[in-house]
mmCIF file of C-alpha atoms in Angstrom:
data_model
loop_
_atom_site.group_PDB
_atom_site.id
_atom_site.type_symbol
_atom_site.label_atom_id
_atom_site.label_comp_id
_atom_site.label_asym_id
_atom_site.label_seq_id
_atom_site.Cartn_x
_atom_site.Cartn_y
_atom_site.Cartn_z
ATOM 1 C CA MET J 1 84.871 109.378 93.847
ATOM 2 C CA VAL J 2 85.873 106.030 92.364
ATOM 3 C CA LYS J 3 83.350 104.031 90.334
ATOM 4 C CA VAL J 4 84.152 100.455 89.388
ATOM 5 C CA HIS J 5 82.115 98.193 87.137
ATOM 6 C CA PHE J 6 83.988 95.408 85.389
ATOM 7 C CA GLN J 7 84.462 91.710 84.793
ATOM 8 C CA LYS J 8 87.764 89.856 84.573
ATOM 9 C CA LYS J 9 87.977 86.286 83.307
ATOM 10 C CA LEU J 10 90.277 84.205 85.506
ATOM 11 C CA PRO J 11 91.250 80.526 85.116
ATOM 12 C CA SER J 12 88.674 79.202 87.607
ATOM 13 C CA PHE J 13 85.938 81.846 87.544
ATOM 14 C CA THR J 14 84.957 85.294 86.311
ATOM 15 C CA LEU J 15 85.555 88.161 88.721
ATOM 16 C CA ALA J 16 82.629 90.610 88.682
ATOM 17 C CA VAL J 17 82.687 93.810 90.736
ATOM 18 C CA ASP J 18 80.438 96.853 90.878
ATOM 19 C CA PHE J 19 81.020 99.449 93.611
ATOM 20 C CA GLU J 20 81.684 103.106 94.402
ATOM 21 C CA VAL J 21 84.118 104.630 96.891
ATOM 22 C CA ASP J 22 84.046 108.265 97.961
ATOM 23 C CA ASN J 23 86.548 109.862 100.346
ATOM 24 C CA HIS J 24 86.586 106.984 102.821
ATOM 25 C CA ILE J 25 88.192 103.557 103.268
ATOM 26 C CA LEU J 26 86.753 100.525 101.511
ATOM 27 C CA ALA J 27 87.988 97.238 102.989
ATOM 28 C CA ILE J 28 87.893 94.160 100.753
ATOM 29 C CA VAL J 29 87.863 90.775 102.488
ATOM 30 C CA GLY J 30 87.545 87.170 101.354
ATOM 31 C CA PRO J 31 89.477 83.906 101.094
ATOM 32 C CA SER J 32 92.801 83.521 99.300
ATOM 33 C CA GLY J 33 92.422 83.288 95.539
ATOM 34 C CA ALA J 34 89.031 85.007 95.556
ATOM 35 C CA GLY J 35 90.114 87.886 93.302
ATOM 36 C CA LYS J 36 90.787 90.631 95.872
ATOM 37 C CA THR J 37 94.273 91.555 94.673
ATOM 38 C CA THR J 38 93.122 91.298 91.058
ATOM 39 C CA VAL J 39 90.657 94.116 91.767
ATOM 40 C CA LEU J 40 93.504 96.345 92.960
ATOM 41 C CA GLN J 41 95.708 95.407 90.013
ATOM 42 C CA CYS J 42 92.948 96.226 87.527
ATOM 43 C CA LEU J 43 92.447 99.606 89.190
ATOM 44 C CA ALA J 44 96.184 100.307 89.076
ATOM 45 C CA GLY J 45 96.529 99.206 85.452
ATOM 46 C CA LEU J 46 98.731 96.197 86.223
ATOM 47 C CA GLN J 47 96.015 93.956 84.766
ATOM 48 C CA ASN J 48 93.178 94.779 82.382
ATOM 49 C CA PRO J 49 89.523 93.865 82.927
ATOM 50 C CA THR J 50 87.942 91.693 80.265
ATOM 51 C CA GLN J 51 85.122 94.186 79.980
ATOM 52 C CA GLY J 52 83.720 97.137 81.883
ATOM 53 C CA ASP J 53 84.661 100.601 83.085
ATOM 54 C CA ILE J 54 86.655 102.338 85.822
ATOM 55 C CA TRP J 55 86.241 106.031 86.664
ATOM 56 C CA ILE J 56 88.177 108.227 89.085
ATOM 57 C CA ASN J 57 86.791 111.680 89.865
ATOM 58 C CA GLY J 58 84.696 111.627 86.715
ATOM 59 C CA LYS J 59 87.581 110.611 84.443
ATOM 60 C CA THR J 60 87.492 107.320 82.585
ATOM 61 C CA ILE J 61 90.738 105.446 83.171
ATOM 62 C CA PHE J 62 89.523 102.199 81.620
ATOM 63 C CA SER J 63 86.672 101.390 79.263
ATOM 64 C CA SER J 64 86.512 98.246 77.163
ATOM 65 C CA GLU J 65 83.729 99.693 75.006
ATOM 66 C CA GLN J 66 85.469 103.030 74.391
ATOM 67 C CA LYS J 67 88.899 101.351 74.146
ATOM 68 C CA ILE J 68 90.347 103.597 76.859
ATOM 69 C CA ASN J 69 93.216 102.283 78.964
ATOM 70 C CA ILE J 70 95.188 105.013 80.744
ATOM 71 C CA PRO J 71 98.834 103.970 81.400
ATOM 72 C CA VAL J 72 99.809 103.052 84.954
ATOM 73 C CA ARG J 73 101.995 106.127 85.463
ATOM 74 C CA LYS J 74 99.192 108.506 84.472
ATOM 75 C CA ARG J 75 96.433 107.042 86.630
ATOM 76 C CA ARG J 76 97.359 108.996 89.770
ATOM 77 C CA ILE J 77 96.981 105.916 91.949
ATOM 78 C CA GLY J 78 99.229 105.103 94.902
ATOM 79 C CA TYR J 79 99.891 101.423 95.617
ATOM 80 C CA VAL J 80 101.309 99.982 98.856
ATOM 81 C CA PHE J 81 102.323 96.361 98.277
ATOM 82 C CA GLN J 82 102.318 93.569 100.843
ATOM 83 C CA ASP J 83 106.131 93.348 100.808
ATOM 84 C CA TYR J 84 106.514 97.180 100.649
ATOM 85 C CA ALA J 85 108.724 96.920 97.487
ATOM 86 C CA LEU J 86 111.345 99.366 98.776
ATOM 87 C CA PHE J 87 114.612 99.807 96.888
ATOM 88 C CA PRO J 88 117.363 98.335 99.108
ATOM 89 C CA HIS J 89 120.139 100.452 97.556
ATOM 90 C CA MET J 90 118.323 103.752 98.183
ATOM 91 C CA THR J 91 118.045 105.702 101.428
ATOM 92 C CA ILE J 92 114.606 106.170 102.958
ATOM 93 C CA GLU J 93 114.495 109.730 101.653
ATOM 94 C CA LYS J 94 115.332 108.638 98.102
ATOM 95 C CA ASN J 95 112.792 105.813 98.266
ATOM 96 C CA VAL J 96 110.089 108.347 99.094
ATOM 97 C CA LEU J 97 111.291 110.843 96.485
ATOM 98 C CA TYR J 98 111.065 108.113 93.852
ATOM 99 C CA GLY J 99 107.295 108.506 94.005
ATOM 100 C CA LYS J 100 107.369 112.248 93.321
ATOM 101 C CA PRO J 101 105.668 113.092 90.006
ATOM 102 C CA LYS J 102 107.612 114.821 87.274
ATOM 103 C CA PRO J 103 106.657 118.516 86.902
ATOM 104 C CA ALA J 104 104.565 117.772 83.812
ATOM 105 C CA GLU J 105 102.641 115.077 85.690
ATOM 106 C CA SER J 106 101.986 116.997 88.895
ATOM 107 C CA THR J 107 98.514 118.373 89.464
ATOM 108 C CA GLU J 108 98.188 122.134 89.342
ATOM 109 C CA ALA J 109 98.054 123.697 92.805
ATOM 110 C CA SER J 110 97.302 120.330 94.376
ATOM 111 C CA HIS J 111 96.433 120.857 98.035
ATOM 112 C CA LYS J 112 97.683 117.319 98.631
ATOM 113 C CA ALA J 113 101.154 118.064 97.266
ATOM 114 C CA ILE J 114 103.686 118.086 100.070
ATOM 115 C CA GLY J 115 107.446 118.074 100.377
ATOM 116 C CA VAL J 116 109.324 114.946 101.371
ATOM 117 C CA THR J 117 110.343 116.463 104.715
ATOM 118 C CA GLY J 118 106.757 117.251 105.667
ATOM 119 C CA LEU J 119 105.568 113.823 104.596
ATOM 120 C CA LEU J 120 108.268 112.015 106.566
ATOM 121 C CA ASP J 121 107.431 114.111 109.609
ATOM 122 C CA ILE J 122 103.697 113.395 109.319
ATOM 123 C CA LEU J 123 104.429 109.664 109.295
ATOM 124 C CA LYS J 124 106.988 110.013 112.101
ATOM 125 C CA ILE J 125 109.954 108.716 110.113
ATOM 126 C CA GLY J 126 111.875 111.945 109.530
ATOM 127 C CA HIS J 127 114.741 110.661 111.672
ATOM 128 C CA LEU J 128 115.198 107.710 109.306
ATOM 129 C CA ARG J 129 115.762 109.697 106.112
ATOM 130 C CA LYS J 130 119.439 108.714 105.695
ATOM 131 C CA ARG J 131 119.014 105.056 106.615
ATOM 132 C CA TYR J 132 118.463 102.130 104.251
ATOM 133 C CA PRO J 133 115.533 99.664 104.264
ATOM 134 C CA SER J 134 117.688 96.916 105.809
ATOM 135 C CA GLN J 135 118.297 99.183 108.806
ATOM 136 C CA ILE J 136 114.664 99.804 109.800
ATOM 137 C CA SER J 137 111.802 97.746 111.270
ATOM 138 C CA GLY J 138 108.761 96.309 109.513
ATOM 139 C CA GLY J 139 106.494 99.028 110.865
ATOM 140 C CA GLU J 140 108.918 101.702 109.676
ATOM 141 C CA LYS J 141 109.085 100.089 106.230
ATOM 142 C CA GLN J 142 105.304 100.234 106.057
ATOM 143 C CA ARG J 143 105.398 103.953 106.811
ATOM 144 C CA VAL J 144 108.058 104.503 104.140
ATOM 145 C CA ALA J 145 105.991 102.605 101.561
ATOM 146 C CA LEU J 146 102.944 104.681 102.510
ATOM 147 C CA ALA J 147 104.960 107.902 102.251
ATOM 148 C CA ARG J 148 106.211 106.950 98.788
ATOM 149 C CA ALA J 149 102.666 106.175 97.637
ATOM 150 C CA LEU J 150 101.373 109.511 98.976
ATOM 151 C CA MET J 151 104.285 111.332 97.343
ATOM 152 C CA THR J 152 102.700 110.533 93.980
ATOM 153 C CA GLU J 153 99.866 112.962 94.853
ATOM 154 C CA PRO J 154 97.333 110.154 94.283
ATOM 155 C CA GLU J 155 93.619 110.474 93.731
ATOM 156 C CA LEU J 156 93.224 106.903 95.041
ATOM 157 C CA LEU J 157 95.365 104.806 97.401
ATOM 158 C CA LEU J 158 95.479 101.002 97.203
ATOM 159 C CA LEU J 159 96.806 98.866 100.064
ATOM 160 C CA ASP J 160 97.324 95.146 99.454
ATOM 161 C CA GLU J 161 97.524 93.428 102.859
ATOM 162 C CA SER J 162 100.072 96.074 103.801
ATOM 163 C CA LEU J 163 99.838 95.400 107.550
ATOM 164 C CA SER J 164 99.661 91.604 107.470
ATOM 165 C CA ALA J 165 103.331 90.906 108.299
ATOM 166 C CA LEU J 166 103.461 93.175 111.361
ATOM 167 C CA ASP J 167 103.253 92.135 114.998
ATOM 168 C CA PRO J 168 99.881 92.834 116.702
ATOM 169 C CA ASP J 169 100.993 95.961 118.586
ATOM 170 C CA THR J 170 102.625 97.585 115.546
ATOM 171 C CA ARG J 171 99.666 96.617 113.406
ATOM 172 C CA ALA J 172 97.191 98.231 115.804
ATOM 173 C CA LEU J 173 99.287 101.407 115.902
ATOM 174 C CA LEU J 174 99.510 101.648 112.121
ATOM 175 C CA GLN J 175 95.791 101.026 111.710
ATOM 176 C CA GLN J 176 95.224 104.244 113.654
ATOM 177 C CA GLU J 177 97.898 106.010 111.587
ATOM 178 C CA LEU J 178 96.117 104.981 108.388
ATOM 179 C CA LEU J 179 92.830 106.400 109.665
ATOM 180 C CA LYS J 180 94.548 109.702 110.457
ATOM 181 C CA VAL J 181 96.288 109.877 107.082
ATOM 182 C CA GLN J 182 93.078 109.128 105.188
ATOM 183 C CA LYS J 183 91.238 111.815 107.116
ATOM 184 C CA GLN J 184 93.978 114.323 106.308
ATOM 185 C CA TRP J 185 94.326 113.439 102.604
ATOM 186 C CA GLN J 186 90.591 113.031 101.972
ATOM 187 C CA ILE J 187 90.963 110.585 99.093
ATOM 188 C CA PRO J 188 89.516 107.081 98.674
ATOM 189 C CA PHE J 189 91.557 104.232 100.189
ATOM 190 C CA ILE J 190 90.905 100.633 99.095
ATOM 191 C CA LEU J 191 92.391 98.075 101.465
ATOM 192 C CA VAL J 192 92.653 94.307 100.950
ATOM 193 C CA THR J 193 92.864 92.336 104.195
ATOM 194 C CA HIS J 194 92.331 88.781 105.456
ATOM 195 C CA ASP J 195 91.554 90.105 108.939
ATOM 196 C CA PRO J 196 87.811 90.751 109.551
ATOM 197 C CA ARG J 197 88.615 92.788 112.662
ATOM 198 C CA GLU J 198 90.980 95.027 110.710
ATOM 199 C CA ALA J 199 88.278 95.503 108.092
ATOM 200 C CA GLU J 200 85.844 96.612 110.811
ATOM 201 C CA ILE J 201 88.374 99.021 112.326
ATOM 202 C CA LEU J 202 89.429 100.650 109.059
ATOM 203 C CA GLY J 203 86.538 100.219 106.668
ATOM 204 C CA SER J 204 83.706 102.709 106.411
ATOM 205 C CA GLN J 205 82.512 100.207 103.826
ATOM 206 C CA ILE J 206 83.307 96.461 103.628
ATOM 207 C CA LEU J 207 83.106 94.329 100.510
ATOM 208 C CA ARG J 208 83.527 90.552 100.531
ATOM 209 C CA ILE J 209 84.711 88.750 97.402
ATOM 210 C CA ASP J 210 84.490 84.970 97.076
ATOM 211 C CA LYS J 211 85.101 83.089 93.814
ATOM 212 C CA GLY J 212 84.780 86.359 91.944
ATOM 213 C CA MET J 213 81.397 87.363 93.343
ATOM 214 C CA GLN J 214 80.994 90.408 95.571
ATOM 215 C CA GLU J 215 78.830 90.895 98.646
ATOM 216 C CA ILE J 216 78.515 94.178 100.540
ATOM 217 C CA LEU J 217 78.943 93.355 104.245
ATOM 218 C CA LYS J 218 78.993 96.933 105.487
ATOM 219 C CA PRO J 219 77.386 99.594 103.292
ATOM 220 C CA ILE J 220 78.523 103.183 103.530
ATOM 221 C CA GLU J 221 76.264 105.175 105.824
ATOM 222 C CA ALA J 222 74.111 107.748 104.059
#
């Protein structure tokens, strides 16, 4: 369970969000510059809220009042960027292994922990392990980025317009793959998208942000 209640002062407005996400997909929609990516970055620790609190599975990872700000590496959050952010000089296998936690950081007996071979096979990219990012397609890069994020054994997965650059057929295929992966991992996914149809397909819950203000378009079913 992720609980988010914070404000972030931005140059043109103040972003204010208040929502909860259980083991389902929350889709965040809204116009460019509305604050959607800022929400993800505050969750990940790449930016800090001006005030408020963020909890993941009952643990406070940020609190302005209590002066708690857990470092990025210790937040157990996977992040799939829009441009995938793969290392061009590393093979696919090494890119995925880069996300593997150090032994001291790994959760004890995590049922979500999985070897790189199993993860590559689940995402149907095992045959690409020795290739480099320049040698694979956009859809394959998206799978690699997702594999690397899951390799961190996350308690929350963030996806920032991760499917936006793909052609329609590949995008539709990977939307279904994301649904399958979320069902298997059983952790909250928060997805930013400009595509209302994609939000409807993937989101059990849909949140619209415009000029920093949130509106729940699709509440989670009780």
